[in-house]
C-alpha positions as a printed Julia matrix, in Angstrom:
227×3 Matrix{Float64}:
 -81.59   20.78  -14.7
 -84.06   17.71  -13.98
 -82.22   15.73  -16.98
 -78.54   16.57  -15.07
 -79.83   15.45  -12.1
 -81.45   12.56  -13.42
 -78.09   11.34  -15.27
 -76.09   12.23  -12.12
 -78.77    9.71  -10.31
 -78.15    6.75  -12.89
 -74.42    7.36  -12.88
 -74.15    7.55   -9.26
 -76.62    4.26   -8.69
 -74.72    2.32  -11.77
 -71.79    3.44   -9.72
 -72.69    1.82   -6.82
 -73.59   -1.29   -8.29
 -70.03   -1.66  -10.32
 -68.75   -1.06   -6.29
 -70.52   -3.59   -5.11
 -69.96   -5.95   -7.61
 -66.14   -5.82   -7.23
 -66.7    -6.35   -3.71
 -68.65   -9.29   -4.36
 -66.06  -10.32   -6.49
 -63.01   -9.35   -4.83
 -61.59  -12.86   -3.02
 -59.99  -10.86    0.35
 -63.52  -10.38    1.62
 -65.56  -13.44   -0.53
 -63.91  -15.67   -1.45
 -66.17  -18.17   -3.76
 -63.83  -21.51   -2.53
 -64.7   -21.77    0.78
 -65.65  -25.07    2.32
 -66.02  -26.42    5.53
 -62.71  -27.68    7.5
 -61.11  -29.5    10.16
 -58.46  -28.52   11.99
 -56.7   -29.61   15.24
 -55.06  -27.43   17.64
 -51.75  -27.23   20.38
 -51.24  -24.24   22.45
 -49.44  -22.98   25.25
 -51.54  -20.65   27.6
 -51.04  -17.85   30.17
 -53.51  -18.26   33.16
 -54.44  -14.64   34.47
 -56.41  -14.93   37.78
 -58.08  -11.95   39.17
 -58.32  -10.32   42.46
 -60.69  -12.2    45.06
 -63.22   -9.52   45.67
 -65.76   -9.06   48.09
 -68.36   -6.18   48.23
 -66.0    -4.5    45.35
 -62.89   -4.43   47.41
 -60.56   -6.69   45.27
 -57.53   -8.59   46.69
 -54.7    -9.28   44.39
 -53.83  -12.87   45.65
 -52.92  -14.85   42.86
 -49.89  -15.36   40.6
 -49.96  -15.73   36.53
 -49.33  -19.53   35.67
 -48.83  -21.45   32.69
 -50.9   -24.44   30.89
 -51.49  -26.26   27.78
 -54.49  -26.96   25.62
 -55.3   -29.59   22.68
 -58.51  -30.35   20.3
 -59.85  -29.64   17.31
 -61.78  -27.47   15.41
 -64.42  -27.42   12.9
 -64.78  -24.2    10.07
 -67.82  -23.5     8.93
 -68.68  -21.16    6.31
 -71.92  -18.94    6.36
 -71.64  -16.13    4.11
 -69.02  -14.55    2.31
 -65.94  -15.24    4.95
 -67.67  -15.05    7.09
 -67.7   -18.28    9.16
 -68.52  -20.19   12.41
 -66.32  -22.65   14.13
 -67.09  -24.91   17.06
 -64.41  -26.64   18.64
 -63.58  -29.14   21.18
 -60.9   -28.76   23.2
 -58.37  -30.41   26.39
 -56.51  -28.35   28.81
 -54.35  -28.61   32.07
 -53.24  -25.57   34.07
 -52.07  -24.24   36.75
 -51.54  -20.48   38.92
 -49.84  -20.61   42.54
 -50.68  -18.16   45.58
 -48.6   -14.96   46.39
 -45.87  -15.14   48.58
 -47.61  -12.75   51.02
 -49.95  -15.03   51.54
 -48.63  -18.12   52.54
 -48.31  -17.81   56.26
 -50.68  -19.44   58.7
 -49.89  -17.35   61.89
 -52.65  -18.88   64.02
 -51.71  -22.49   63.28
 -47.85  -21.56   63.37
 -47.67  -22.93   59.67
 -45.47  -21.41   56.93
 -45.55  -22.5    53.79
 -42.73  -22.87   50.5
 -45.91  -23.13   48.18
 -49.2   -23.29   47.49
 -50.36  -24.03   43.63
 -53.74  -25.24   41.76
 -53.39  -27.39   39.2
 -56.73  -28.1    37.07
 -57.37  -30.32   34.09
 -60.83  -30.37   32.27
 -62.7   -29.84   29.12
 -63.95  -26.48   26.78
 -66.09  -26.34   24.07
 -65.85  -22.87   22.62
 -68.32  -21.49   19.51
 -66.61  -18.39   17.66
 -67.51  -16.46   14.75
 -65.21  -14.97   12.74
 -63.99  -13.1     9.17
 -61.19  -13.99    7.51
 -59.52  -11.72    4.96
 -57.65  -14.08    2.24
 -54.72  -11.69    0.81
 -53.63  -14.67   -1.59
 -54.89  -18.67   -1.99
 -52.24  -19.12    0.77
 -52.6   -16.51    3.44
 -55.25  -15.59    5.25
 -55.74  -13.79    8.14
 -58.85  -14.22   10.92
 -60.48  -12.36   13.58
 -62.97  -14.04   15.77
 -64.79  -13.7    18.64
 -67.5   -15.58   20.62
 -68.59  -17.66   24.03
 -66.26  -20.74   25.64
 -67.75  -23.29   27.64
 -65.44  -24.78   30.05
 -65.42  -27.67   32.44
 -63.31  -28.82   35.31
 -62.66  -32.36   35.06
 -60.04  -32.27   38.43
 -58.26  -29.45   40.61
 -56.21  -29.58   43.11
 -54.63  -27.56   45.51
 -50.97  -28.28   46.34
 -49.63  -27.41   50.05
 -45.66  -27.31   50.36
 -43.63  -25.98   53.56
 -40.95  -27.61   56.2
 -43.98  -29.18   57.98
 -47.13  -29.2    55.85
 -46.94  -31.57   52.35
 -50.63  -32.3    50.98
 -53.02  -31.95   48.61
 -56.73  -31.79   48.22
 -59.32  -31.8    45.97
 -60.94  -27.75   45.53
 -63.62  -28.84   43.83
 -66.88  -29.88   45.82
 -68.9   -28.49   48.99
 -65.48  -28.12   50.96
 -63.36  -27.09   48.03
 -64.23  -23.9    47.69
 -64.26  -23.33   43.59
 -67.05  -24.01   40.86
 -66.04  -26.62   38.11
 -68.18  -24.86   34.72
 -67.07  -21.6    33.82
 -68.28  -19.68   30.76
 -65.65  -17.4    28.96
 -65.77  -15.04   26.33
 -62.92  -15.46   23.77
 -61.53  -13.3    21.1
 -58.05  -13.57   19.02
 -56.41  -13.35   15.58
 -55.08  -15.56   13.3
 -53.36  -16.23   10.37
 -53.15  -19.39    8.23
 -50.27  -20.14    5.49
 -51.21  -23.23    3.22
 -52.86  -25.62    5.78
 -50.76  -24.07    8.67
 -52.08  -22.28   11.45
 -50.85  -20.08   13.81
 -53.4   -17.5    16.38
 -53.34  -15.85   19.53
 -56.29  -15.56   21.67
 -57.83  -14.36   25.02
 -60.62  -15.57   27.44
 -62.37  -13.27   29.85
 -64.17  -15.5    32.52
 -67.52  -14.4    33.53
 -68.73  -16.6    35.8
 -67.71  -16.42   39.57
 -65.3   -19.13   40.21
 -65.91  -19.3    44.43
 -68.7   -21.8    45.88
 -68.86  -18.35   48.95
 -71.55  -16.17   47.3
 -69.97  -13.18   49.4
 -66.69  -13.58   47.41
 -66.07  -13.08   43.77
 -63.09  -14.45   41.94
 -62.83  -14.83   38.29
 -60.91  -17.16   35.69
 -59.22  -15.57   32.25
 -56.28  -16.56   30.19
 -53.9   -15.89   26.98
 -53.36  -18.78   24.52
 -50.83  -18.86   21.53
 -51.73  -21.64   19.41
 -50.65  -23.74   16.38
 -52.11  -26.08   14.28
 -53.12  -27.66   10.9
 -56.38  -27.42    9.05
 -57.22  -30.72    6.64
């Protein structure tokens, strides 16, 4: 009994090892040419404000807006495919006020619209897997924080007697120019192409008024080409 249990040990542990070596071998999950990378990056975004919140009663006051991003990228790998890659990165966007509330009624002031459009910097760090199904497609998950800050913003004022605009940024603007996001996505790469779609939860409070809470997140579909 002690020798069939031994033999079932060996077989089982020589087993294992054969396993692990395939793994170890197998390209989708390690594959041996990896090398660092450049890549730049275009990508069309989806700004998602949130509810302006104070003592957890939210307001929804904000609409969805659109925005673009460029920069580049830089692939590291670490182990396996596993990798991490830093980036630098330029955006402009912009989200516009509810129709509900763009009516002064104390200063008798109605307004057509009323829209923030911001321009600035991020410098995101992710960490990621990719899987590489042959030497020309691979696919990526990442995840990881993005560092972003507000170069300009400015808030837009439109009606049939009010035209102006005005910096929110600032003791008297109102909003906080670094935010810190966390990011997450998928992508896939064919050849040197790129292509990946990717969120951004903001977790910093975007409101100079400690008593009110507003947060910053987004959806990007990018493109781009890695050298």
């Amino acid at each position: 009994m002690r020798f069939i249990m031994r033999k079932f040990f060996v077989s089982a542990v020589l087993v294992v090892f054969a396993c692990a070596s395939v793994v170890a071998q197998n390209t989708i999950v390690n594959n041996p040419d990896n090398k660092a990378y450049f890549g730049i990056r275009v990508g069309g975004e989806v700004t998602c404000p949130g509810d302006i919140s104070v003592e957890n009663v939210g307001l929804s006051v904000f609409k969805n807006g659109g925005g673009v991003e460029l920069g580049g990228i830089y692939n590291v790998p670490v182990v396996a495919n596993f990798y991490v890659e830093p980036g630098l990165k330029f955006y402009y966007n912009t989200y516009s006020l509810k129709a509900d509330f763009m009516e002064d009624f104390q200063n008798d002031i109605i307004f057509n619209s009323v829209s923030f459009k911001k321009f600035g910097m991020r410098i995101p760090v992710m960490a990621g897997y990719h899987f590489d199904f042959t030497n020309d497609i691979k696919v990526s998950v990442f995840t990881g924080p993005e560092l972003e800050v507000g170069f300009s913003a400015k808030e837009y004022v439109k009606g049939h007697n009010i035209d102006v605009s005005e910096s929110v940024y600032g003791e008297d603007g109102g909003m906080n120019r670094v935010n810190l996001l966390w990011g997450f996505g998928a992508g896939i790469s064919y050849q040197h192409f790129y292509f990946g779609v990717s969120g951004g939860i903001g977790m910093l409070n975007m409101l100079s008024d400690s008593d009110a809470k507003f947060h910053e997140n987004r959806v990007t579909f990018s493109v781009g080409y890695n050298f």
